[in-house]
Amino acid sequence: MSLESLQWQEFSFSEVFIYERGRRYKRGDHTSGEIAYISSSALNNGVDGFVSPPSYMKIHQNKITLANSGSVGSCFYHPYPFVASDHCMVVWLKERELNRHLALFCTTILRHSMQHKYGFNREINRERLLEEKFSLPVHANGTIAYDLMENFIKALEKQQIERVMALWDRKLGAYEGVGRGL
């Protein structure tokens, strides 16, 4: 399956995703804990530490974060519990539950469509986000092809696993040859 062979259609951000902005939680107020704190960093999937969040912060899980300032456009999937700073949007699909494969496809699409448009002097805000448009693969009836998106990422993972296994087989073969004095 190739992405070029699929039919693509343009969608607005609000047609596909639901979002809410994270909450302000100043570093000086952080209490150490076990919940990931996601900031607008492009490093470590945006994880800026682990906290015991105050009660006003919503704990999310199985969602995407999109940095609206700082490393604007950085986008990551978080299958684990997390809270998000006010410099991030928490994003999820309208029509279905995210899984790792869909999330990896969506984060790539979002990152690709936003990182080059926004920056320090032009941050992502509500109005700009709702105006965003990007293309997704669709079925013949025009519905978003979530199954194709998911299967494409699974196929990429399988390809990569096969490449790594072939590399290790070659390396192990070389070591075995040395061990036998070849």
N, CA, C and O of each residue as an XYZ file, in Angstrom:
728
protein
N       0.859     -1.184      0.000
C       0.000      0.000      0.000
C       0.896      1.235      0.000
O       1.833      1.325      0.793
N       0.613      2.170     -0.874
C       1.358      3.423     -0.871
C       0.391      4.568     -0.621
O      -0.769      4.526     -1.031
N       0.883      5.578      0.051
C       0.032      6.732      0.360
C      -0.393      7.457     -0.911
O      -1.476      8.040     -0.964
N       0.459      7.421     -1.934
C       0.134      8.113     -3.182
C      -1.064      7.480     -3.882
O      -1.797      8.166     -4.595
N      -1.270      6.183     -3.686
C      -2.366      5.497     -4.372
C      -3.718      5.718     -3.688
O      -4.755      5.327     -4.224
N      -3.711      6.327     -2.536
C      -4.959      6.564     -1.811
C      -5.639      7.845     -2.292
O      -4.996      8.749     -2.826
N      -6.930      7.896     -2.092
C      -7.667      9.127     -2.362
C      -7.587      9.985     -1.102
O      -7.797      9.491      0.006
N      -7.283     11.276     -1.276
C      -7.122     12.196     -0.157
C      -8.159     13.295     -0.249
O      -8.597     13.669     -1.337
N      -8.546     13.809      0.912
C      -9.525     14.895      0.957
C      -9.104     15.882      2.052
O      -8.548     15.493      3.079
N      -9.378     17.147      1.810
C      -9.026     18.181      2.786
C     -10.106     18.281      3.858
O     -11.302     18.228      3.572
N      -9.649     18.427      5.104
C     -10.533     18.579      6.254
C     -10.055     19.749      7.096
O      -8.867     20.071      7.114
N     -10.987     20.380      7.791
C     -10.594     21.389      8.771
C     -10.276     20.677     10.083
O     -10.755     19.572     10.336
N      -9.475     21.317     10.899
C      -9.097     20.753     12.188
C     -10.343     20.359     12.985
O     -10.397     19.272     13.560
N     -11.335     21.238     13.016
C     -12.526     21.000     13.840
C     -13.426     19.892     13.298
O     -14.281     19.391     14.029
N     -13.256     19.498     12.038
C     -14.030     18.379     11.500
C     -13.509     17.043     12.026
O     -14.256     16.071     12.128
N     -12.236     17.009     12.353
C     -11.585     15.747     12.701
C     -11.286     15.627     14.190
O     -11.398     14.545     14.765
N     -10.906     16.744     14.813
C     -10.400     16.693     16.183
C     -11.232     17.500     17.164
O     -11.941     18.438     16.799
N     -11.120     17.101     18.412
C     -11.602     17.869     19.557
C     -10.343     18.277     20.311
O      -9.358     17.539     20.315
N     -10.363     19.414     20.932
C      -9.179     19.835     21.671
C      -9.594     20.659     22.885
O     -10.701     21.192     22.959
N      -8.675     20.739     23.818
C      -8.794     21.695     24.923
C      -7.395     22.133     25.297
O      -6.433     21.378     25.157
N      -7.296     23.341     25.767
C      -5.996     23.875     26.148
C      -5.618     23.372     27.536
O      -6.474     23.195     28.403
N      -4.319     23.145     27.732
C      -3.829     22.755     29.046
C      -3.998     23.899     30.041
O      -4.502     24.967     29.693
N      -3.580     23.670     31.257
C      -3.746     24.661     32.326
C      -2.402     25.147     32.837
O      -1.401     24.432     32.799
N      -2.409     26.368     33.310
C      -1.197     26.983     33.863
C      -0.813     26.277     35.162
O      -1.654     26.044     36.030
N       0.459     25.945     35.275
C       1.004     25.289     36.463
C       2.477     25.675     36.532
O       3.332     25.016     35.940
N       2.759     26.746     37.260
C       4.109     27.307     37.319
C       5.101     26.314     37.913
O       4.796     25.582     38.855
N       6.280     26.314     37.341
C       7.323     25.379     37.769
C       7.577     25.453     39.276
O       7.799     24.423     39.913
N       7.547     26.645     39.844
C       7.778     26.813     41.279
C       6.704     26.156     42.138
O       6.930     25.893     43.320
N       5.544     25.891     41.555
C       4.440     25.252     42.284
C       4.405     23.734     42.107
O       3.595     23.063     42.746
N       5.264     23.185     41.257
C       5.239     21.742     40.980
C       5.552     20.936     42.229
O       6.462     21.260     42.992
N       4.777     19.883     42.416
C       5.020     18.901     43.459
C       5.391     17.603     42.763
O       4.666     17.139     41.883
N       6.498     17.025     43.145
C       6.965     15.787     42.522
C       5.904     14.693     42.641
O       5.237     14.569     43.669
N       5.758     13.901     41.572
C       4.767     12.837     41.572
C       4.989     11.873     40.422
O       6.104     11.754     39.912
N       3.936     11.185     40.013
C       4.039     10.134     39.005
C       3.303     10.452     37.705
O       3.301      9.625     36.793
N       2.687     11.612     37.595
C       1.942     11.982     36.388
C       2.855     12.834     35.499
O       3.451     13.805     35.964
N       2.958     12.462     34.220
C       3.800     13.215     33.291
C       3.238     14.632     33.125
O       2.034     14.828     32.960
N       4.135     15.599     33.174
C       3.780     16.997     32.930
C       4.298     17.343     31.539
O       5.504     17.313     31.296
N       3.385     17.671     30.628
C       3.740     17.956     29.242
C       3.804     19.463     29.045
O       2.848     20.187     29.323
N       4.957     19.917     28.556
C       5.145     21.336     28.267
C       5.251     21.510     26.755
O       4.947     20.593     25.991
N       5.681     22.685     26.337
C       5.791     22.955     24.908
C       7.166     22.599     24.357
O       7.554     23.111     23.307
N       7.892     21.754     25.024
C       9.218     21.334     24.578
C       9.110     20.331     23.430
O       8.155     19.559     23.350
N      10.097     20.358     22.551
C      10.174     19.373     21.473
C      10.986     18.150     21.909
O      11.112     17.187     21.153
N      11.532     18.188     23.118
C      12.368     17.104     23.629
C      11.549     16.132     24.475
O      10.559     16.521     25.095
N      11.961     14.881     24.496
C      11.370     13.857     25.381
C       9.850     13.754     25.271
O       9.160     13.602     26.279
N       9.330     13.837     24.044
C       7.877     13.796     23.829
C       7.145     14.888     24.591
O       5.961     14.751     24.900
N       7.844     15.963     24.893
C       7.236     17.081     25.607
C       7.182     16.883     27.108
O       6.735     17.778     27.826
N       7.631     15.722     27.610
C       7.591     15.450     29.051
C       8.645     16.313     29.732
O       9.839     16.208     29.454
N       8.167     17.169     30.632
C       9.036     18.121     31.323
C       9.163     17.779     32.804
O       9.570     18.622     33.604
N       8.825     16.572     33.166
C       8.920     16.138     34.549
C       7.701     15.317     34.931
O       6.807     15.070     34.122
N       7.697     14.902     36.195
C       6.581     14.118     36.727
C       6.077     14.809     37.980
O       6.854     15.155     38.870
N       4.771     15.005     38.040
C       4.180     15.814     39.100
C       3.015     15.102     39.770
O       2.491     14.100     39.283
N       2.643     15.657     40.892
C       1.391     15.330     41.546
C       0.519     16.564     41.308
O       0.595     17.532     42.065
N      -0.307     16.533     40.260
C      -0.971     17.763     39.820
C      -2.025     18.262     40.803
O      -2.636     17.475     41.525
N      -2.232     19.584     40.824
C      -3.305     20.136     41.652
C      -4.664     19.713     41.099
O      -4.765     19.309     39.940
N      -5.684     19.802     41.903
C      -7.015     19.302     41.538
C      -7.631     20.031     40.337
O      -8.494     19.470     39.661
N      -7.208     21.258     40.063
C      -7.798     21.988     38.927
C      -7.280     21.482     37.568
O      -7.840     21.822     36.526
N      -6.218     20.674     37.583
C      -5.667     20.165     36.326
C      -6.310     18.832     35.970
O      -6.407     17.931     36.803
N      -6.742     18.723     34.730
C      -7.356     17.492     34.247
C      -6.262     16.509     33.831
O      -5.330     16.863     33.109
N      -6.395     15.276     34.299
C      -5.453     14.234     33.907
C      -6.010     13.566     32.645
O      -7.136     13.070     32.626
N      -5.188     13.571     31.598
C      -5.555     12.976     30.311
C      -4.785     11.684     30.119
O      -3.810     11.419     30.822
N      -5.220     10.895     29.177
C      -4.504      9.691     28.779
C      -4.966      9.325     27.375
O      -6.112      9.582     27.007
N      -4.073      8.724     26.594
C      -4.404      8.290     25.241
C      -4.841      9.463     24.363
O      -5.837      9.395     23.643
N      -4.058     10.541     24.451
C      -4.350     11.738     23.664
C      -3.057     12.308     23.095
O      -1.960     11.873     23.446
N      -3.205     13.275     22.223
C      -2.093     13.945     21.556
C      -1.926     15.321     22.191
O      -2.910     15.946     22.586
N      -0.681     15.797     22.290
C      -0.462     17.196     22.668
C       0.162     17.920     21.483
O       0.964     17.360     20.736
N      -0.228     19.169     21.337
C       0.264     20.048     20.281
C       0.730     21.329     20.951
O      -0.067     22.032     21.573
N       2.021     21.638     20.828
C       2.575     22.846     21.453
C       2.094     24.071     20.681
O       2.297     24.175     19.471
N       1.454     24.997     21.396
C       0.979     26.216     20.734
C       1.942     27.383     20.917
O       1.754     28.434     20.305
N       2.964     27.219     21.742
C       4.037     28.208     21.901
C       5.309     27.432     22.217
O       5.295     26.201     22.233
N       6.390     28.128     22.466
C       7.651     27.420     22.718
C       8.095     26.726     21.448
O       8.373     27.391     20.450
N       8.169     25.408     21.461
C       8.489     24.623     20.258
C       7.190     24.421     19.471
O       6.662     23.313     19.379
N       6.703     25.507     18.919
C       5.386     25.550     18.279
C       5.252     24.458     17.223
O       6.120     24.290     16.366
N       4.148     23.720     17.303
C       3.866     22.666     16.342
C       4.387     21.304     16.751
O       4.073     20.308     16.100
N       5.189     21.234     17.830
C       5.626     19.925     18.312
C       4.390     19.144     18.734
O       3.500     19.668     19.404
N       4.356     17.905     18.333
C       3.139     17.119     18.497
C       3.528     15.704     18.907
O       4.352     15.066     18.252
N       2.926     15.212     20.003
C       3.281     13.904     20.524
C       2.043     13.157     21.013
O       1.046     13.756     21.416
N       2.140     11.834     20.966
C       1.088     10.958     21.484
C       1.492     10.488     22.873
O       2.651     10.153     23.116
N       0.512     10.468     23.790
C       0.752     10.063     25.178
C      -0.258      8.989     25.576
O      -1.405      9.311     25.888
N       0.152      7.705     25.568
C      -0.755      6.642     25.987
C      -0.890      6.546     27.506
O      -1.756      5.830     28.010
N      -0.048      7.256     28.223
C       0.028      7.214     29.690
C      -0.674      8.449     30.282
O      -0.945      9.406     29.556
N      -0.966      8.436     31.574
C      -1.590      9.606     32.213
C      -0.667     10.819     32.165
O       0.539     10.700     32.380
N      -1.244     11.986     31.883
C      -0.457     13.218     31.821
C      -1.343     14.424     32.084
O      -2.566     14.360     31.963
N      -0.698     15.518     32.445
C      -1.342     16.832     32.495
C      -0.567     17.725     31.536
O       0.622     17.510     31.300
N      -1.244     18.722     30.989
C      -0.624     19.582     29.980
C      -0.566     21.026     30.456
O      -1.487     21.536     31.093
N       0.545     21.664     30.125
C       0.696     23.080     30.457
C      -0.220     23.920     29.575
O      -0.794     23.427     28.604
N      -0.345     25.175     29.922
C      -1.189     26.074     29.130
C      -0.530     26.451     27.805
O      -1.104     27.210     27.025
N       0.660     25.932     27.545
C       1.334     26.152     26.266
C       1.112     24.982     25.310
O       1.777     24.870     24.280
N       0.168     24.115     25.669
C      -0.160     22.944     24.847
C      -1.669     22.828     24.660
O      -2.461     23.255     25.499
N      -2.028     22.242     23.539
C      -3.401     21.827     23.291
C      -3.430     20.309     23.468
O      -2.521     19.613     23.014
N      -4.460     19.801     24.119
C      -4.675     18.358     24.213
C      -5.687     18.033     23.124
O      -6.755     18.641     23.055
N      -5.344     17.068     22.273
C      -6.110     16.809     21.050
C      -6.493     15.331     20.988
O      -5.707     14.460     21.360
N      -7.725     15.058     20.509
C      -8.159     13.684     20.275
C      -9.133     13.668     19.109
O      -9.656     14.707     18.706
N      -9.371     12.482     18.572
C     -10.259     12.324     17.423
C     -11.718     12.454     17.828
O     -12.109     12.042     18.920
N     -12.511     13.022     16.951
C     -13.953     13.146     17.186
C     -14.671     11.810     17.030
O     -15.536     11.459     17.832
N     -14.301     11.074     15.993
C     -15.103      9.920     15.575
C     -14.684      8.580     16.152
O     -15.439      7.610     16.074
N     -13.509      8.512     16.721
C     -13.075      7.224     17.260
C     -11.979      7.401     18.295
O     -11.343      8.450     18.398
N     -11.787      6.350     19.045
C     -10.756      6.336     20.083
C      -9.383      6.223     19.426
O      -9.201      5.455     18.481
N      -8.435      6.981     19.924
C      -7.068      6.873     19.420
C      -6.448      5.553     19.845
O      -6.750      5.021     20.913
N      -5.593      5.046     19.009
C      -4.677      3.986     19.402
C      -3.300      4.435     18.926
O      -3.187      5.456     18.247
N      -2.280      3.709     19.262
C      -0.914      4.134     18.946
C      -0.727      4.351     17.449
O      -0.073      5.314     17.048
N      -1.280      3.488     16.625
C      -1.081      3.580     15.177
C      -1.778      4.799     14.590
O      -1.187      5.532     13.798
N      -3.024      5.020     14.972
C      -3.737      6.219     14.497
C      -3.050      7.481     14.999
O      -2.915      8.461     14.266
N      -2.621      7.446     16.247
C      -1.978      8.619     16.834
C      -0.678      8.957     16.112
O      -0.392     10.132     15.882
N       0.110      7.954     15.752
C       1.357      8.220     15.039
C       1.084      8.829     13.665
O       1.809      9.722     13.228
N       0.058      8.358     12.991
C      -0.314      8.942     11.697
C      -0.772     10.388     11.893
O      -0.335     11.284     11.171
N      -1.647     10.609     12.865
C      -2.196     11.951     13.105
C      -1.129     12.943     13.563
O      -1.129     14.091     13.119
N      -0.221     12.520     14.441
C       0.813     13.451     14.894
C       1.708     13.859     13.728
O       2.150     15.005     13.652
N       1.970     12.933     12.833
C       2.786     13.261     11.663
C       2.075     14.268     10.777
O       2.687     15.235     10.322
N       0.803     14.055     10.531
C       0.010     14.980      9.708
C      -0.042     16.355     10.366
O       0.187     17.367      9.704
N      -0.341     16.397     11.658
C      -0.434     17.681     12.365
C       0.910     18.406     12.380
O       0.984     19.598     12.080
N       1.956     17.691     12.727
C       3.291     18.301     12.787
C       3.684     18.847     11.417
O       4.177     19.969     11.302
N       3.463     18.051     10.396
C       3.829     18.467      9.038
C       3.033     19.694      8.586
O       3.575     20.565      7.905
N       1.772     19.765      8.954
C       0.941     20.881      8.484
C       1.145     22.154      9.296
O       0.798     23.236      8.822
N       1.696     22.060     10.501
C       1.763     23.242     11.360
C       3.156     23.775     11.643
O       3.318     24.987     11.789
N       4.157     22.928     11.725
C       5.462     23.406     12.173
C       6.054     24.480     11.274
O       6.742     25.372     11.770
N       5.816     24.427      9.995
C       6.409     25.426      9.107
C       5.603     26.728      9.051
O       6.102     27.730      8.538
N       4.388     26.735      9.558
C       3.534     27.929      9.514
C       3.648     28.794     10.759
O       3.385     29.996     10.713
N       4.038     28.188     11.863
C       4.004     28.876     13.147
C       5.390     28.918     13.774
O       6.267     28.122     13.438
N       5.569     29.856     14.686
C       6.843     29.987     15.361
C       6.729     30.952     16.524
O       5.629     31.261     16.984
N       7.868     31.425     16.993
C       7.914     32.280     18.167
C       7.043     33.533     18.000
O       6.343     33.925     18.933
N       7.082     34.150     16.836
C       6.299     35.373     16.602
C       4.903     35.111     16.068
O       4.113     36.042     15.911
N       4.596     33.869     15.790
C       3.266     33.520     15.279
C       2.851     32.194     15.910
O       3.026     31.129     15.319
N       2.304     32.276     17.108
C       1.927     31.078     17.852
C       0.564     30.561     17.396
O      -0.196     31.268     16.735
N       0.274     29.323     17.761
C      -1.026     28.726     17.446
C      -2.022     29.197     18.488
O      -1.799     29.024     19.686
N      -3.116     29.789     18.043
C      -4.196     30.167     18.954
C      -5.485     29.506     18.478
O      -5.500     28.833     17.447
N      -6.540     29.696     19.213
C      -7.815     29.045     18.905
C      -8.280     29.341     17.493
O      -8.664     28.427     16.763
N      -8.252     30.606     17.097
C      -8.738     30.999     15.771
C      -7.900     30.351     14.669
O      -8.444     29.810     13.706
N      -6.593     30.407     14.812
C      -5.717     29.814     13.805
C      -5.882     28.302     13.743
O      -5.878     27.714     12.661
N      -6.026     27.680     14.899
C      -6.187     26.231     14.941
C      -7.460     25.807     14.219
O      -7.446     24.853     13.441
N      -8.544     26.501     14.470
C      -9.811     26.129     13.849
C      -9.830     26.397     12.344
O     -10.651     25.828     11.624
N      -8.933     27.258     11.868
C      -8.823     27.523     10.428
C      -7.902     26.538      9.720
O      -7.894     26.475      8.491
N      -7.125     25.769     10.478
C      -6.178     24.821      9.888
C      -6.892     23.805      9.018
O      -7.971     23.320      9.358
N      -6.275     23.490      7.894
C      -6.782     22.458      6.990
C      -5.627     21.531      6.651
O      -4.477     21.959      6.554
N      -5.949     20.256      6.472
C      -4.959     19.259      6.089
C      -5.686     18.129      5.394
O      -6.904     17.993      5.510
N      -4.937     17.326      4.678
C      -5.524     16.224      3.916
C      -5.349     14.900      4.642
O      -4.325     14.638      5.273
N      -6.383     14.078      4.533
C      -6.367     12.726      5.085
C      -6.876     11.756      4.033
O      -7.654     12.140      3.160
N      -6.442     10.491      4.106
C      -6.973      9.500      3.161
C      -8.444      9.228      3.448
O      -8.877      9.220      4.600
N      -9.199      9.006      2.383
C     -10.631      8.740      2.520
C     -11.017      7.505      1.705
O     -10.328      7.111      0.764
N     -12.134      6.916      2.099
C     -12.735      5.836      1.319
C     -13.506      6.457      0.157
O     -13.655      7.677      0.089
N     -13.986      5.634     -0.739
C     -14.712      6.108     -1.924
C     -15.927      6.954     -1.542
O     -16.311      7.851     -2.292
N     -16.535      6.682     -0.387
C     -17.717      7.443      0.043
C     -17.356      8.748      0.753
O     -18.244      9.463      1.217
N     -16.051      9.066      0.843
C     -15.616     10.330      1.450
C     -15.386     10.279      2.942
O     -15.018     11.293      3.534
N     -15.591      9.130      3.576
C     -15.340      9.024      5.013
C     -13.843      8.836      5.251
O     -13.142      8.233      4.438
N     -13.374      9.356      6.361
C     -11.952      9.245      6.692
C     -11.569      7.769      6.826
O     -12.255      6.994      7.491
N     -10.481      7.406      6.191
C     -10.036      6.006      6.147
C      -9.133      5.700      7.348
O      -7.936      5.458      7.195
N      -9.726      5.714      8.531
C      -8.953      5.435      9.740
C      -8.286      4.061      9.670
O      -7.154      3.892     10.121
N      -8.993      3.084      9.103
C      -8.424      1.740      8.988
C      -7.172      1.734      8.110
O      -6.206      1.038      8.423
N      -7.177      2.491      7.030
C      -6.007      2.574      6.164
C      -4.850      3.291      6.861
O      -3.692      2.894      6.734
N      -5.181      4.349      7.595
C      -4.149      5.073      8.339
C      -3.477      4.131      9.338
O      -2.251      4.083      9.438
N      -4.286      3.400     10.059
C      -3.781      2.472     11.076
C      -2.949      1.359     10.436
O      -1.869      1.025     10.924
N      -3.453      0.794      9.354
C      -2.734     -0.292      8.692
C      -1.444      0.183      8.031
O      -0.479     -0.577      7.948
N      -1.415      1.411      7.566
C      -0.192      1.956      6.983
C       0.913      2.017      8.036
O       2.044      1.610      7.771
N       0.593      2.522      9.223
C       1.601      2.598     10.295
C       2.026      1.190     10.722
O       3.208      0.953     10.973
N       1.084      0.267     10.806
C       1.443     -1.121     11.143
C       2.403     -1.701     10.102
O       3.357     -2.393     10.458
N       2.155     -1.423      8.821
C       3.027     -1.923      7.757
C       4.420     -1.307      7.864
O       5.420     -1.999      7.670
N       4.493      0.000      8.173
C       5.800      0.641      8.362
C       6.558      0.006      9.525
O       7.760     -0.243      9.430
N       5.850     -0.251     10.619
C       6.491     -0.884     11.771
C       7.013     -2.270     11.415
O       8.124     -2.642     11.791
N       6.198     -3.028     10.686
C       6.603     -4.380     10.286
C       7.850     -4.317      9.408
O       8.777     -5.106      9.592
N       7.879     -3.386      8.455
C       9.054     -3.210      7.596
C      10.304     -2.914      8.422
O      11.369     -3.487      8.192
N      10.154     -2.017      9.377
C      11.298     -1.624     10.194
C      11.779     -2.787     11.056
O      12.984     -2.995     11.204
N      10.855     -3.535     11.617
C      11.229     -4.703     12.424
C      11.977     -5.706     11.562
O      12.978     -6.275     11.996
N      11.495     -5.928     10.338
C      12.176     -6.874      9.439
C      13.578     -6.384      9.099
O      14.500     -7.196      9.021
N      13.769     -5.086      8.894
C      15.102     -4.540      8.612
C      16.044     -4.741      9.799
O      17.198     -5.134      9.627
N      15.544     -4.469     10.994
C      16.372     -4.631     12.191
C      16.734     -6.098     12.392
O      17.874     -6.418     12.727
N      15.770     -6.983     12.190
C      16.052     -8.413     12.353
C      17.089     -8.886     11.335
O      17.973     -9.673     11.673
N      16.988     -8.411     10.087
C      17.959     -8.794      9.063
C      19.346     -8.278      9.436
O      20.338     -8.986      9.260
N      19.422     -7.068      9.941
C      20.709     -6.501     10.370
C      21.321     -7.345     11.482
O      22.508     -7.669     11.439
N      20.509     -7.701     12.478
C      21.022     -8.500     13.589
C      21.405     -9.901     13.138
O      22.374    -10.468     13.643
N      20.662    -10.464     12.197
C      21.029    -11.778     11.667
C      22.406    -11.709     10.998
O      23.229    -12.606     11.181
N      22.660    -10.636     10.216
C      23.966    -10.470      9.570
C      25.065    -10.303     10.619
O      26.133    -10.905     10.503
N      24.807     -9.491     11.637
C      25.820     -9.291     12.685
C      26.089    -10.580     13.454
O      27.243    -10.913     13.724
N      25.033    -11.302     13.806
C      25.222    -12.559     14.539
C      25.971    -13.571     13.682
O      26.805    -14.323     14.186
N      25.672    -13.589     12.387
C      26.382    -14.479     11.472
C      27.863    -14.148     11.419
O      28.702    -15.048     11.383
N      28.186    -12.864     11.414
C      29.591    -12.444     11.405
C      30.289    -12.888     12.684
O      31.424    -13.362     12.638
N      29.618    -12.737     13.827
C      30.217    -13.146     15.111
C      30.405    -14.666     15.163
O      31.414    -15.159     15.667
N      29.424    -15.397     14.640
C      29.540    -16.851     14.624
C      30.728    -17.285     13.765
O      31.455    -18.219     14.103
N      30.906    -16.568     12.627
C      32.043    -16.867     11.741
C      33.359    -16.628     12.439
O      34.294    -17.412     12.272
N      33.458    -15.565     13.218
C      34.681    -15.265     13.967
C      34.915    -16.326     15.027
O      36.049    -16.751     15.248
N      33.862    -16.748     15.671
C      33.956    -17.764     16.734
C      34.417    -19.095     16.203
O      35.025    -19.868     16.943
N      34.147    -19.398     14.927
C      34.573    -20.663     14.332
C      35.921    -20.525     13.626
O      36.419    -21.472     13.017
N      36.493    -19.344     13.719
C      37.806    -19.128     13.124
C      37.756    -18.870     11.631
O      38.762    -19.054     10.945
N      36.626    -18.455     11.114
C      36.535    -18.180      9.663
C      37.032    -16.817      9.306
O      37.020    -16.442      8.134
